[in-house]
Structure formats: C-alpha cells, structure tokens
Amino acid sequence: MSDTLHVLLLEDSVDDAELIVIALREAGFTVQWHRVDTREAYVNHLTPSIDVILADYQLPQFTGLDALQLLQVQGLDIPFIIVTGAYEENGLRCMKVGAADYLLKDRLGRLGQAIRHALGERALRREKQAAEEAEREERRFAAALADTAIALNSSLHLEDVLDRVLENVRRVIPHNGVSIMLLEDGIVRTVRRQGTYRQIQENHSSPALHRLQDMYYYQWMAETGQTAVVPDTALDPHWRQLPEREWIRSYIGAPIQLHDQCIGFLNLTSATADFFGQQQAQRLAAFTAQVATALQNARLYTTLAHHNEVLEEMVARRTEELHRTLNQLQTILDNSPDPILLVKPNGQIEKGNPAFKEIFGYEFTEISQLGLLNLTMPQSVDPFMEIISDVLSSHERRRLEIVVQDKDGRQLDIDLALSPVDKDGQEIPLLVCSLRDITALKEVQRMKEAFVSNVSHELRTPISVLLLYHGTLTKHPDKLGELNDKIAREIRRLNLIIEDLLRLSRLDQGQVKLAKKMVDLQQLVAEVVADRQVLAAEKQITLTLAQNPEPVLTFGDAGLLEQVLSILLTNALNYTSAHGHIMVGSVIKTTSAPTMVGFRVQDDGPGIPPDEQQKLFVRFYRGNAGRESDAPGTGLGLAIAQEIITRHDGKIVVDSLPGEGSTFTAWLPIASGSDSSPS
C-alpha cells in the first residue's frame, strides 16, 4: 500500500462521511476518499487502486450486503468494512459472507485498528497466493524435467527426444524461439528448432551454420561452461546482428556439456527486450544435462547396434574374433542405460552391467547369488521359462514383457529380450538377456484404460434411458409428445455428463469455478426420479419419491448436484435386486448448526460391510458386492460424487449394514435468504 490510503465511502450522509474521514485522519492515515451513494456510482468506482471500502448498511437504493456481493462478483480483493448506525446483527450478517469487519458509527475509535488488520490480512493472502503460484511453477518445472527423463528412457530416437525436450522447455520458460545446436570441429550447426526462430531460419537464405570464433557468446559459453544472458541485444556490444536474427531482442543460451566438454548449445530467443533473466537461465541449464544424455544415449545405442550387427556376422564365421572386440563391447555395456545380463537356462545370473545395479539395487557381489527367476513375479515365471526353452530350441531371439521386483520389493514392468550365445562352434547353455524398464509406459496405458472405463461408467445410464425411450417410441409412436421432453432432458444430461467429466479434471487442478445459484433440491430429486422410472421398471424395482411439502433450497451448481444424485441413484439401481425398493427424497437437518439440507437415496439391496465403507470414496475401489456381481462400474462414481459435494462445503454420509440395504445422504449448507432466485 502507498503512503496515502485510498478509501471508497458508500454513504448517503455527507456528515457521516466527513466524521469517518476525520476518524481516519485521527488514526494516523493520509486519506484520499470518494463518497458514493448509488449502485451505479459504486460499480463505476470499483478499481484495484482502492485500499478499503467503508460502507453504510442501509442505503436508499441497496444495502451494504448488496455492495459486498457486487464486489465479490467483480473478483477484487479489497477489504470491505461495514460502518452502520444501528442493528449490529447486520454487520455480523455481512461478516459471515465475506466482510472484513463492522463498526457502529458512534464507536469509530476502533476504525484505524480494523483497517490496519484488514489490510494486513489482505497482504497475507497475497503473499500466500504468490507462494502458491511459485510452488505451482516449480511443480511444472519438475514435471517437465520428469517428462523429459521418461522420454529418455522410453525412446532411442534422438529427434523424438529432442522434440520432447523443446516442448517441455516451452512449458516452463516462455519464449518466441528455441533451438538446439551442436558443436563439431569449430562449427556450430542447428539440429532442432521451434517457434518464430525456426520460421525465420527456414525462410531465410542464410544457412544455419556458424564458425564458433565468429559468435562471441557461443565461444564464451564453450570456454566457461556458463549460461549466457543478453537482456537487450540492441544494447549489447558483443551481440552479432545477422539478417536472420534481426527480430531477436532478448537471448539466453546454455552450453550442452558431455564429460566436461562443450558439444552444443540450447538457445532461447524473444522479440521483447529484457524478457529473460537469471531465473530462466538457471532453468534452461537444467535441461542441457538431459539433452547431453539424449545425445550420449543416441551415440551409444548407435554404436551398440552397429557392434551387435558386426558380432552376429562374425560369430557365424569366426567366433575367435570375439576376443578382440570384448573390451570395446564392455565399454558399451557399461554405458548402456538398460541392464544386459548373461544368464543360464535356470535363470542364474552369470554377469551383468552397471545398469542392473542402478535399476534393481543389487551390488555386483550379489549378482552371482541371484536367480533372475527369483526376481520375477509369480504370474510371469511360467511365460519366462517357456521363452527360455523356445530360445534354446530355436536358436532365435525372443521378446517378452514380464513383471519383476527390485531389491526394495518395488514391482517393475520389463520388456525382456533373450538371445542364445555360441562359443567355439559349440552350443553353450547361456543366454544374453536385455531388460528395459517400461513401468512408466505401462502406467500411462493403465491411466488411459481407467479413463475410458470411467467415461463408459458415466455415460451408460443416460444412454440406457434413451435406448428405452427409443424402444418405446418404436412400438408406440403416438407417445412422442409424452416422451419428447424426457428425451430432450436426457440428451441435455448426456451432454452435461461429458462436460462434467472434463470439469472434474479441471476441478482436480483447481481451474474451475462452480456455477452456483439457488437450487431447489426437491424439484431436482423429482426430475431425476421421474427420468429413472422407466429404467427402474425395466429392472422390476419400485422407485419412490419421498415428497417434501416445502422447497429445500441450497446454493450450488445444479448440474453437478444432479450428477451426484444420478451417481447415487444409478448405484442403487445396479445393486438392488428385482422386486426391491428404492426411495429418493430431499432432507433437512435442523439439529445441526447451521441447518443442513440435502438429498437421500435409500435401497434394500445387499448392504455394505463396515470395513468397506471407509474405502467407498477411494478412486477405482469396488467392494465385494461390485466385484462378485455383474453390476457395471469402475469404482469411480462415488469418488466423483464426493469431490463435487466437498467443493460445495458438504459431505456424503453412508448408513449401511450387510443384508439390510444402504442409505447415502448428501448434506449441503442451506441457502441464505440473500441468495438469488431458485434454479
């Protein structure tokens, strides 16, 4: 805050406004203030430059509570203090919905303290928001580095890995152009580029080759191993302006080093002066190690592939030449990121490279005591033994995906390749076994499958209802008028479910605001029950609506609350046997403070054991009834429902005993009288 306190006074009395200003000055503030007493003037003066709003509660056109809600709609973080002449409960009511404090006009001695406290609270909020944004930025940075590491372990294609590196750099460091250059024999050559830099280079006749001695910053980075930062190229005497680089105003570069030798550069450019600083340079440097690893892996794997081909040809003709290449091959094996083992047909490990220790955690002295089968999970033992037998009998290379565990008991998905080894023209019962850790790739695949299953779970119910309506209309076209509204509602619900699935993903990331308004839960329950009657009748289940004589109102997102009710009712229909009963209704709980409202789904199905009830809302969890029955589902519905209700400051309560059915109640805060009209 500046030395001057900028105050917006919402006050219809000029005298009272002047008294408040006097109190502010007596409290030590230098005040710049403006008085308004109409809604239009108030809205026009709501700007971020205001330090505090002091509002009378009762005004000719509207109330202080209305003014507070208008401020919240604008999304401005300005302390709002009620200064009222009477009715202390009005100030308390405003504080419940967001006011910083309230004072009575005849007791302004605490005004300075109240303002300083409110401004301090706002400063703390802003510091917290800044810290949270910094934490999110660090998480994005860590995720980008992790994603690049996954690319290094999942692909040997250098171009694919470099493209992934550039994409991840873009995620964490904004820029106009990015390029990767290699240094060979004093010549700097561009091998990968994206953004405006790439477009200008491709459209310009100048080649993407430069002599190192002609480029000051490239030579400086190669000699010092440090990152280079040029905030403004127009003011830098060392910056060499080339036709294809005329647009560049800010630059950072980091040397790519391998074994303390510069082999290239990672460059970022911007058309805006002073765009880059030391923080971006430090982050860019973190990616150069990954680029160096990608280049090293590509070179090593290219060399390894070449030597493997040579060895296969030479073994067929002259096995004795194997000894002359043993040292070179050992060097390649020592630098391979994948474990490569020599094993006996019983799985006992004879030799292994350092990568085996890095992935499995075993020391070299422990290798001879290990059997690869001992590290293999039970479900993979038989397939592993079969492929060993197949390789020994066919003398051909075979591949297999198995599940193993490391020294700490962590399970890994492995892509295994087995090849037979010959020596001196005689068959020896030894095998070369290469292992590639594909755990991350499998996890991505499992996440994809879980997502597809989740979508199917959420869409099945409205689609089933539409199919039933379609069948009814096929047999009874005359019922079109009767079913038309229901069909339209189901189509809308289907569309909302798809949108809600996307919304839930954004909710997990905190990117979506709830579209809250007044919702009549009794009306919502009645509509959902009416729409599910056809499906209940198809299952021979009696679906009853518990009538409530008065509206049951809450303030929330009607679409999301309907989705919660649909999830609970769908579960009840899935787990209730034919001739069973389901009752759905809105509820009010006045025994709590404050009063809670909600809706309840009660069935006489198989019930839920107490030990399973705590796990019901864990994503993908399904109880014994779900696993043993043919009921559809992925164990994700209740997790979605709980997420939505939690976002509404509510909770879901389960009451169930085996054999006695289940009751699910979603409790929500009751709507206040100041909220908008019902949905």
XYZ file of C-alpha atoms in Angstrom:
679
model
C 0.000 0.000 0.000
C 1.171 3.553 -0.730
C 1.526 6.258 1.988
C -1.937 7.565 1.056
C -4.975 5.467 1.999
C -7.448 5.342 -0.922
C -10.942 4.961 0.535
C -14.276 4.428 -1.199
C -17.100 5.578 1.114
C -20.509 4.057 0.449
C -22.559 6.538 2.484
C -25.676 8.602 1.770
C -24.974 11.058 4.608
C -22.362 13.736 3.877
C -21.978 14.485 7.583
C -21.382 10.840 8.472
C -18.856 10.564 5.645
C -16.902 13.539 6.974
C -16.948 12.074 10.517
C -15.487 8.831 9.158
C -12.738 10.727 7.306
C -11.900 12.655 10.491
C -11.653 9.357 12.396
C -9.289 8.012 9.736
C -7.020 11.015 9.986
C -7.028 10.816 13.782
C -5.948 7.175 13.373
C -2.855 8.352 11.501
C -3.919 7.875 7.865
C -3.390 10.291 4.979
C -6.726 9.838 3.245
C -7.789 10.186 -0.377
C -11.501 9.375 -0.438
C -14.551 9.414 -2.612
C -18.166 9.136 -1.459
C -20.895 7.350 -3.479
C -24.474 6.513 -2.538
C -25.899 4.759 -5.630
C -25.356 1.306 -7.105
C -24.195 2.721 -10.466
C -21.666 5.092 -8.918
C -20.394 2.358 -6.623
C -19.787 -0.089 -9.501
C -18.084 2.619 -11.595
C -15.610 3.358 -8.780
C -14.645 -0.278 -8.074
C -10.997 -0.358 -9.177
C -7.906 -2.201 -7.868
C -6.432 1.134 -6.744
C -8.877 1.272 -3.800
C -7.316 0.220 -0.488
C -10.507 -0.186 1.563
C -14.301 0.182 1.225
C -16.261 1.611 4.164
C -19.988 1.034 3.647
C -23.142 2.008 5.474
C -25.508 -0.951 5.646
C -28.763 0.802 4.739
C -28.767 2.972 1.596
C -31.679 4.377 -0.438
C -31.191 2.036 -3.426
C -29.474 -1.012 -1.927
C -27.769 -2.421 1.183
C -24.219 -2.935 2.288
C -24.738 -6.684 1.752
C -25.635 -5.988 -1.891
C -22.476 -3.892 -2.236
C -20.352 -6.709 -0.774
C -21.800 -9.194 -3.264
C -21.137 -6.789 -6.165
C -17.505 -6.529 -5.001
C -17.199 -10.317 -4.896
C -18.683 -10.620 -8.387
C -16.005 -8.222 -9.660
C -13.361 -10.547 -8.184
C -11.492 -7.689 -6.457
C -9.635 -8.363 -3.200
C -10.499 -5.098 -1.369
C -11.179 -5.107 2.404
C -14.899 -4.332 2.960
C -15.897 -2.903 6.360
C -19.491 -2.155 7.425
C -19.944 1.138 9.316
C -23.569 1.154 10.411
C -25.659 3.354 12.625
C -27.572 0.556 14.354
C -28.580 -3.103 14.119
C -25.333 -4.817 14.958
C -26.716 -8.047 13.503
C -26.486 -6.500 10.014
C -22.727 -6.215 10.396
C -22.474 -9.791 11.636
C -24.514 -10.975 8.655
C -22.101 -9.260 6.279
C -19.061 -10.726 8.020
C -20.465 -14.222 7.512
C -20.377 -13.716 3.742
C -17.005 -12.010 3.453
C -16.892 -8.576 5.141
C -13.608 -7.892 6.937
C -15.195 -6.186 9.977
C -18.057 -3.947 11.129
C -18.302 -0.894 13.398
C -21.071 1.281 14.775
C -20.957 4.913 13.725
C -20.936 6.137 17.304
C -17.905 3.938 18.083
C -15.306 4.842 15.450
C -12.324 4.651 17.796
C -11.526 1.128 16.521
C -11.713 2.142 12.837
C -7.952 2.557 12.350
C -7.214 -0.762 14.030
C -9.867 -2.524 11.922
C -8.460 -1.109 8.663
C -4.876 -1.996 9.531
C -5.937 -5.518 10.457
C -7.922 -5.933 7.217
C -5.024 -4.623 5.106
C -2.655 -6.971 6.926
C -4.933 -9.931 6.214
C -5.038 -8.970 2.527
C -1.244 -8.741 2.423
C -1.008 -12.243 3.918
C -3.470 -13.550 1.313
C -1.448 -12.052 -1.500
C 1.788 -13.458 -0.091
C 0.157 -16.886 0.137
C -1.122 -16.635 -3.444
C 2.351 -15.636 -4.650
C 3.904 -18.551 -2.760
C 1.339 -20.981 -4.149
C 1.966 -19.721 -7.696
C 5.710 -20.144 -7.170
C 5.111 -23.679 -5.907
C 2.945 -24.473 -8.935
C 5.668 -23.100 -11.199
C 8.247 -25.320 -9.507
C 5.944 -28.316 -9.904
C 5.532 -27.569 -13.602
C 9.300 -27.318 -13.880
C 9.831 -30.625 -12.060
C 7.124 -32.277 -14.173
C 8.790 -31.049 -17.358
C 12.140 -32.474 -16.266
C 10.470 -35.751 -15.277
C 8.643 -35.957 -18.595
C 11.915 -35.460 -20.437
C 13.517 -38.176 -18.308
C 10.679 -40.530 -19.278
C 11.327 -39.714 -22.922
C 14.999 -40.590 -22.460
C 14.051 -43.973 -21.020
C 11.267 -44.728 -23.487
C 12.748 -43.798 -26.842
C 16.072 -44.188 -28.627
C 15.055 -41.854 -31.450
C 17.145 -38.732 -30.947
C 14.777 -36.467 -32.896
C 11.771 -37.555 -30.816
C 13.632 -36.980 -27.556
C 14.910 -33.550 -28.633
C 11.398 -32.525 -29.701
C 10.150 -33.574 -26.254
C 12.900 -31.500 -24.621
C 11.920 -28.418 -26.647
C 8.254 -28.919 -25.835
C 8.984 -29.166 -22.101
C 11.211 -26.068 -22.250
C 8.236 -24.239 -23.793
C 6.038 -25.351 -20.872
C 8.209 -23.737 -18.193
C 10.079 -20.901 -19.964
C 8.019 -18.698 -22.328
C 9.847 -17.676 -25.497
C 9.452 -16.904 -29.197
C 12.114 -19.255 -30.491
C 14.138 -22.232 -29.251
C 16.949 -24.149 -30.896
C 19.471 -26.895 -30.199
C 22.889 -26.512 -31.841
C 25.792 -28.971 -31.980
C 29.446 -28.008 -31.971
C 31.702 -30.109 -34.175
C 35.182 -29.158 -35.338
C 34.654 -25.490 -34.535
C 31.382 -25.295 -36.493
C 28.037 -24.621 -34.785
C 25.182 -26.408 -36.553
C 21.448 -26.165 -35.801
C 19.851 -29.608 -35.396
C 16.466 -28.744 -33.839
C 14.398 -25.573 -33.633
C 10.848 -24.449 -32.963
C 8.813 -21.235 -32.914
C 9.486 -17.948 -34.691
C 13.200 -18.734 -34.774
C 12.529 -21.785 -36.915
C 10.218 -19.940 -39.313
C 12.717 -17.148 -39.965
C 15.624 -19.568 -40.390
C 13.673 -21.698 -42.858
C 12.554 -18.677 -44.893
C 15.998 -17.056 -44.994
C 18.697 -17.948 -47.468
C 21.478 -17.928 -44.852
C 22.478 -21.466 -43.736
C 22.123 -22.474 -40.073
C 25.934 -22.883 -39.756
C 28.341 -20.572 -37.936
C 32.008 -20.625 -37.082
C 32.489 -20.711 -33.322
C 35.122 -17.962 -33.423
C 32.656 -15.611 -35.173
C 29.981 -15.916 -32.457
C 31.091 -14.270 -29.201
C 28.576 -15.828 -26.827
C 28.889 -19.335 -28.273
C 32.659 -19.158 -27.833
C 32.254 -17.708 -24.319
C 29.870 -20.496 -23.232
C 32.131 -23.171 -24.736
C 35.132 -21.848 -22.801
C 33.473 -21.085 -19.444
C 30.696 -23.688 -19.316
C 28.313 -20.971 -18.045
C 24.942 -19.780 -19.322
C 24.786 -16.533 -21.291
C 22.066 -13.918 -20.705
C 21.564 -10.960 -23.054
C 18.632 -8.891 -21.708
C 18.638 -6.449 -24.663
C 20.566 -7.342 -27.822
C 20.291 -3.779 -29.110
C 22.396 -2.535 -26.193
C 24.900 -5.411 -26.032
C 28.233 -4.673 -27.778
C 29.064 -8.374 -28.156
C 25.822 -9.373 -29.854
C 26.363 -10.077 -33.541
C 23.342 -8.955 -35.538
C 22.680 -11.249 -38.505
C 19.845 -10.839 -41.042
C 18.050 -13.928 -39.754
C 18.357 -12.641 -36.158
C 17.225 -9.034 -36.580
C 13.971 -9.723 -34.725
C 15.718 -11.007 -31.568
C 15.744 -8.531 -28.643
C 16.455 -10.855 -25.695
C 18.518 -14.062 -25.553
C 19.640 -16.808 -23.167
C 21.852 -19.768 -24.025
C 23.247 -22.724 -22.104
C 26.161 -24.967 -23.112
C 25.494 -28.682 -23.592
C 28.381 -30.472 -21.934
C 29.404 -34.115 -22.027
C 32.355 -35.241 -19.907
C 33.298 -31.569 -19.264
C 33.417 -30.862 -22.991
C 31.026 -28.500 -24.776
C 29.222 -30.343 -27.574
C 26.496 -27.804 -28.340
C 24.106 -25.120 -27.135
C 20.452 -24.791 -26.061
C 19.159 -21.320 -27.038
C 16.003 -19.302 -26.262
C 15.094 -16.045 -28.005
C 12.409 -13.400 -27.586
C 11.263 -10.434 -29.647
C 10.791 -8.453 -26.395
C 13.679 -6.662 -24.736
C 14.526 -7.587 -21.113
C 12.376 -10.701 -21.433
C 14.931 -13.134 -19.982
C 16.794 -13.100 -16.669
C 18.903 -15.315 -14.438
C 15.984 -17.460 -13.234
C 15.131 -18.529 -16.787
C 18.825 -19.131 -17.480
C 19.125 -21.447 -14.467
C 16.106 -23.448 -15.550
C 17.359 -23.674 -19.104
C 20.672 -25.055 -17.829
C 18.793 -27.897 -16.114
C 17.570 -29.126 -19.487
C 21.052 -29.192 -21.033
C 22.019 -32.225 -18.949
C 19.042 -34.083 -20.401
C 19.959 -33.026 -23.926
C 23.507 -34.260 -23.307
C 22.109 -37.567 -22.025
C 19.930 -37.898 -25.114
C 22.892 -37.262 -27.393
C 25.053 -39.670 -25.433
C 22.374 -42.378 -25.455
C 21.826 -41.943 -29.169
C 25.538 -42.258 -29.851
C 25.956 -45.234 -27.532
C 22.928 -47.051 -28.896
C 24.015 -46.376 -32.454
C 27.418 -47.788 -31.621
C 25.866 -50.730 -29.771
C 23.540 -51.527 -32.645
C 26.431 -51.376 -35.080
C 28.582 -53.681 -32.988
C 25.727 -56.119 -32.389
C 25.307 -56.470 -36.149
C 29.042 -56.975 -36.587
C 29.165 -59.514 -33.785
C 26.285 -61.575 -35.199
C 28.032 -61.788 -38.570
C 31.449 -62.549 -37.105
C 30.156 -65.225 -34.684
C 28.652 -67.117 -37.635
C 32.038 -67.078 -39.444
C 34.870 -66.684 -36.957
C 33.992 -66.929 -33.314
C 37.615 -66.397 -32.235
C 37.463 -62.731 -33.278
C 35.081 -62.089 -30.410
C 38.030 -61.617 -28.016
C 39.382 -58.669 -29.997
C 36.169 -56.707 -29.539
C 35.499 -57.696 -25.924
C 36.959 -54.548 -24.345
C 35.104 -52.246 -26.693
C 31.864 -54.139 -26.134
C 32.356 -53.954 -22.367
C 32.656 -50.178 -22.581
C 29.394 -50.008 -24.476
C 27.670 -52.304 -21.978
C 28.947 -50.254 -19.037
C 27.377 -47.126 -20.517
C 24.089 -48.729 -21.551
C 21.117 -47.400 -19.554
C 19.421 -50.833 -19.843
C 20.521 -53.906 -17.840
C 22.198 -56.553 -20.042
C 22.819 -59.933 -18.399
C 24.416 -63.279 -19.176
C 22.186 -65.974 -17.679
C 21.961 -69.745 -17.521
C 18.826 -71.629 -18.625
C 17.744 -71.883 -14.958
C 17.814 -68.088 -14.704
C 21.011 -67.819 -12.656
C 22.855 -64.600 -13.487
C 26.478 -65.042 -14.574
C 27.329 -61.430 -15.420
C 25.624 -58.072 -15.573
C 26.339 -54.472 -16.452
C 26.164 -51.446 -14.074
C 22.647 -50.603 -15.255
C 21.415 -53.754 -13.488
C 22.624 -52.361 -10.181
C 21.100 -48.943 -10.881
C 17.639 -50.370 -11.645
C 17.451 -53.402 -9.322
C 19.637 -52.114 -6.455
C 21.885 -55.181 -6.135
C 25.660 -54.912 -5.751
C 27.959 -56.716 -8.206
C 28.994 -59.135 -5.447
C 25.357 -60.220 -5.109
C 24.770 -60.938 -8.808
C 26.265 -64.440 -8.789
C 23.934 -65.398 -5.930
C 20.839 -64.165 -7.741
C 18.487 -66.026 -9.996
C 16.531 -63.925 -12.455
C 13.536 -66.162 -11.772
C 13.754 -65.184 -8.080
C 13.200 -61.573 -9.111
C 10.272 -62.480 -11.359
C 6.718 -62.175 -10.004
C 4.745 -65.468 -9.867
C 2.442 -64.604 -12.768
C 5.459 -64.135 -15.066
C 7.517 -67.209 -14.092
C 5.851 -69.732 -16.436
C 5.954 -67.444 -19.525
C 9.606 -66.688 -18.734
C 10.518 -70.377 -18.548
C 8.679 -71.031 -21.809
C 10.574 -68.326 -23.680
C 13.910 -69.653 -22.357
C 13.049 -73.085 -23.689
C 11.949 -71.585 -27.006
C 15.199 -69.628 -27.440
C 17.341 -72.675 -26.636
C 15.456 -74.872 -29.106
C 15.055 -72.356 -31.938
C 18.393 -70.505 -31.507
C 16.492 -67.315 -32.283
C 15.951 -64.081 -30.411
C 12.684 -63.725 -28.483
C 10.972 -60.875 -26.583
C 8.573 -60.940 -23.627
C 7.016 -58.469 -21.189
C 7.276 -59.626 -17.564
C 6.817 -58.185 -14.058
C 9.813 -58.264 -11.674
C 10.730 -56.718 -8.339
C 13.855 -54.861 -7.256
C 15.803 -55.208 -4.018
C 13.333 -52.950 -2.182
C 10.343 -55.007 -3.342
C 9.163 -52.418 -5.886
C 7.425 -54.039 -8.875
C 8.661 -53.103 -12.351
C 7.250 -53.777 -15.823
C 10.107 -55.047 -18.002
C 10.485 -55.564 -21.750
C 12.786 -58.593 -21.865
C 14.787 -59.858 -24.855
C 16.615 -63.214 -24.891
C 19.240 -64.396 -27.385
C 21.379 -67.582 -27.390
C 25.166 -67.420 -27.090
C 27.530 -69.667 -29.109
C 31.241 -70.188 -28.487
C 33.905 -72.122 -30.465
C 31.227 -73.566 -32.679
C 29.728 -75.451 -29.724
C 26.347 -74.656 -28.206
C 26.669 -73.375 -24.640
C 23.621 -73.149 -22.360
C 23.986 -69.386 -21.842
C 21.676 -66.569 -22.870
C 22.067 -62.832 -23.331
C 19.188 -61.111 -21.566
C 18.461 -57.397 -22.025
C 15.917 -55.664 -19.795
C 14.181 -52.375 -20.455
C 12.146 -50.704 -17.717
C 8.748 -49.849 -19.242
C 6.971 -49.185 -15.925
C 6.214 -45.574 -16.807
C 4.788 -46.543 -20.202
C 2.579 -49.200 -18.600
C 1.331 -46.700 -16.043
C 0.320 -44.329 -18.834
C -1.514 -47.195 -20.530
C -3.313 -48.094 -17.288
C -4.338 -44.484 -16.789
C -5.725 -44.399 -20.321
C -7.722 -47.597 -19.737
C -9.030 -46.262 -16.424
C -10.158 -43.057 -18.142
C -12.005 -44.970 -20.877
C -13.724 -47.125 -18.255
C -14.692 -44.036 -16.283
C -16.268 -42.399 -19.319
C -18.222 -45.576 -20.054
C -19.468 -45.680 -16.461
C -20.702 -42.103 -16.549
C -22.398 -42.300 -19.960
C -24.055 -45.703 -19.623
C -27.117 -44.612 -17.621
C -28.387 -41.743 -19.840
C -27.691 -43.802 -22.956
C -29.682 -46.724 -21.482
C -32.607 -44.418 -20.760
C -32.503 -43.016 -24.298
C -32.453 -46.538 -25.716
C -35.515 -47.421 -23.633
C -37.317 -44.326 -24.858
C -36.335 -45.201 -28.402
C -37.765 -48.700 -27.944
C -40.973 -47.271 -26.552
C -41.356 -44.864 -29.469
C -40.657 -47.647 -31.960
C -43.566 -49.621 -30.552
C -45.772 -46.646 -29.684
C -45.100 -43.667 -31.961
C -48.131 -41.940 -30.503
C -46.196 -41.358 -27.257
C -43.768 -38.938 -28.886
C -45.396 -35.942 -27.265
C -45.342 -37.625 -23.871
C -41.664 -38.639 -24.085
C -40.280 -35.737 -26.086
C -39.420 -33.592 -23.056
C -37.829 -36.525 -21.239
C -35.748 -37.430 -24.268
C -34.620 -33.831 -24.617
C -33.716 -33.741 -20.933
C -31.707 -36.955 -21.205
C -29.867 -35.580 -24.228
C -29.043 -32.471 -22.249
C -27.955 -34.610 -19.316
C -25.749 -36.680 -21.601
C -24.087 -33.533 -22.847
C -23.698 -32.258 -19.291
C -22.050 -35.510 -18.180
C -19.433 -35.163 -20.888
C -18.841 -31.574 -19.862
C -18.756 -32.572 -16.191
C -16.095 -35.216 -16.804
C -13.918 -32.504 -18.265
C -14.938 -30.188 -15.444
C -13.943 -32.777 -12.817
C -10.486 -32.977 -14.351
C -10.231 -29.218 -14.105
C -11.640 -29.315 -10.559
C -8.771 -31.613 -9.567
C -6.412 -28.920 -10.837
C -8.345 -26.075 -9.206
C -9.109 -24.451 -12.549
C -12.924 -24.354 -12.473
C -15.299 -22.126 -10.529
C -18.655 -23.637 -9.570
C -21.642 -22.073 -11.373
C -23.550 -21.554 -8.127
C -27.126 -20.368 -7.876
C -30.202 -21.177 -5.822
C -31.233 -24.822 -6.314
C -34.499 -26.437 -5.142
C -33.339 -29.949 -4.195
C -36.912 -31.259 -4.028
C -37.504 -30.243 -7.649
C -34.133 -31.691 -8.694
C -34.913 -35.014 -6.970
C -38.370 -35.174 -8.551
C -36.996 -34.680 -12.071
C -34.272 -37.310 -11.684
C -36.678 -39.846 -10.158
C -39.193 -39.274 -12.981
C -36.485 -39.790 -15.571
C -35.309 -43.035 -13.932
C -38.766 -44.621 -13.613
C -38.502 -46.379 -16.976
C -35.139 -47.907 -16.071
C -36.407 -48.937 -12.624
C -39.479 -50.585 -14.171
C -37.242 -52.441 -16.609
C -35.312 -53.853 -13.610
C -38.604 -54.607 -11.766
C -37.643 -52.223 -8.960
C -40.081 -49.911 -7.206
C -38.684 -46.367 -7.291
C -40.487 -43.993 -4.892
C -40.202 -40.235 -4.467
C -40.415 -39.046 -0.843
C -42.497 -35.875 -1.043
C -41.455 -32.761 0.859
C -44.182 -30.112 1.243
C -41.752 -27.170 1.179
C -38.862 -26.232 -1.128
C -35.468 -27.482 0.058
C -33.029 -24.796 -1.048
C -29.241 -24.722 -1.282
C -26.778 -22.522 -3.120
C -24.781 -24.614 -5.586
C -24.114 -25.836 -9.106
C -27.342 -27.520 -10.222
C -25.691 -29.573 -12.959
C -23.040 -31.012 -10.656
C -25.533 -31.714 -7.864
C -27.759 -33.547 -10.364
C -24.731 -35.605 -11.386
C -24.152 -36.595 -7.726
C -27.781 -37.674 -7.343
C -27.578 -39.589 -10.625
C -24.471 -41.441 -9.397
C -26.122 -42.431 -6.097
C -29.380 -43.490 -7.780
C -27.564 -45.416 -10.515
C -25.611 -47.355 -7.869
C -28.851 -48.166 -6.044
C -30.474 -49.425 -9.263
C -27.392 -51.527 -10.063
C -27.212 -53.244 -6.658
C -30.916 -53.639 -5.830
C -32.433 -56.973 -6.828
C -35.672 -57.377 -8.791
C -38.796 -56.597 -6.748
C -36.665 -54.404 -4.485
C -37.488 -50.878 -3.337
C -35.615 -47.571 -3.651
C -36.752 -44.328 -2.019
C -35.317 -40.941 -3.006
C -36.116 -37.592 -1.426
C -34.832 -34.268 -0.181
C -33.984 -33.881 3.519
C -33.479 -31.120 6.089
C -31.411 -31.468 9.280
C -32.250 -28.779 11.829
C -30.336 -30.408 14.710
C -27.036 -29.102 13.384
C -25.737 -25.553 13.381
C -26.048 -24.251 10.757
C -29.039 -26.081 9.311
C -28.109 -28.564 6.575
C -30.168 -29.720 3.585
C -29.599 -32.448 1.056
C -30.968 -35.487 -0.725
C -31.075 -39.139 0.231
C -31.105 -42.422 -1.718
C -32.254 -45.460 0.289
C -32.367 -49.039 -1.049
C -32.927 -52.552 0.318
C -30.002 -54.067 -1.584
C -27.213 -56.289 -0.189
C -25.730 -53.609 2.064
C -22.083 -52.729 2.647
C -19.809 -54.232 5.337
C -18.416 -51.674 7.829
C -14.805 -52.370 6.818
C -15.588 -51.409 3.196
C -17.481 -48.200 3.939
C -14.287 -46.199 4.619
C -12.936 -47.193 1.191
C -16.040 -46.419 -0.870
C -14.826 -42.985 -1.913
C -11.321 -44.111 -2.891
C -10.968 -43.798 -6.651
C -11.360 -47.091 -8.531
C -12.278 -49.033 -5.376
C -15.106 -51.577 -5.703
C -16.422 -53.623 -2.804
C -17.179 -57.323 -2.710
C -20.730 -56.779 -3.979
C -19.415 -54.930 -7.032
C -16.707 -57.484 -7.815
C -18.891 -60.546 -7.308
C -21.914 -59.231 -9.194
C -22.368 -58.302 -12.824
C -23.170 -54.712 -11.876
C -21.353 -52.240 -14.151
C -18.964 -49.685 -12.756
C -15.328 -48.762 -12.260
C -15.316 -47.650 -8.631
C -15.011 -44.030 -9.724
C -18.591 -42.763 -9.382
C -18.594 -42.206 -5.607
C -15.190 -40.547 -5.807
C -16.620 -38.091 -8.340
C -19.692 -37.513 -6.157
C -17.606 -36.830 -3.064
C -15.370 -34.392 -4.957
C -18.414 -32.398 -6.100
C -20.072 -32.334 -2.656
C -16.783 -31.369 -0.979
C -16.495 -28.429 -3.391
C -19.956 -27.367 -2.133
C -18.740 -27.428 1.519
C -20.840 -30.520 2.150
C -20.337 -34.195 2.874
C -21.750 -37.617 1.946
C -22.848 -39.918 4.790
C -23.251 -43.697 4.379
C -25.514 -45.792 6.618
C -25.499 -49.476 5.751
C -25.422 -52.992 7.178
C -24.978 -56.251 5.254
C -28.372 -57.643 4.262
C -30.270 -54.519 5.313
C -29.674 -52.163 2.382
C -27.830 -48.868 2.154
C -28.651 -45.197 2.617
C -26.496 -42.465 1.022
C -27.184 -38.868 2.120
C -25.537 -35.838 0.557
C -25.592 -32.909 3.016
C -25.182 -29.305 1.840
C -25.338 -25.879 3.520
C -28.832 -24.390 3.455
C -29.234 -21.344 1.204
C -29.314 -17.960 2.938
C -32.113 -15.512 2.303
C -29.770 -13.171 0.457
C -29.004 -15.643 -2.342
C -30.543 -15.359 -5.798
C -33.744 -16.979 -7.021
C -34.143 -20.803 -7.311
C -32.869 -22.755 -10.307
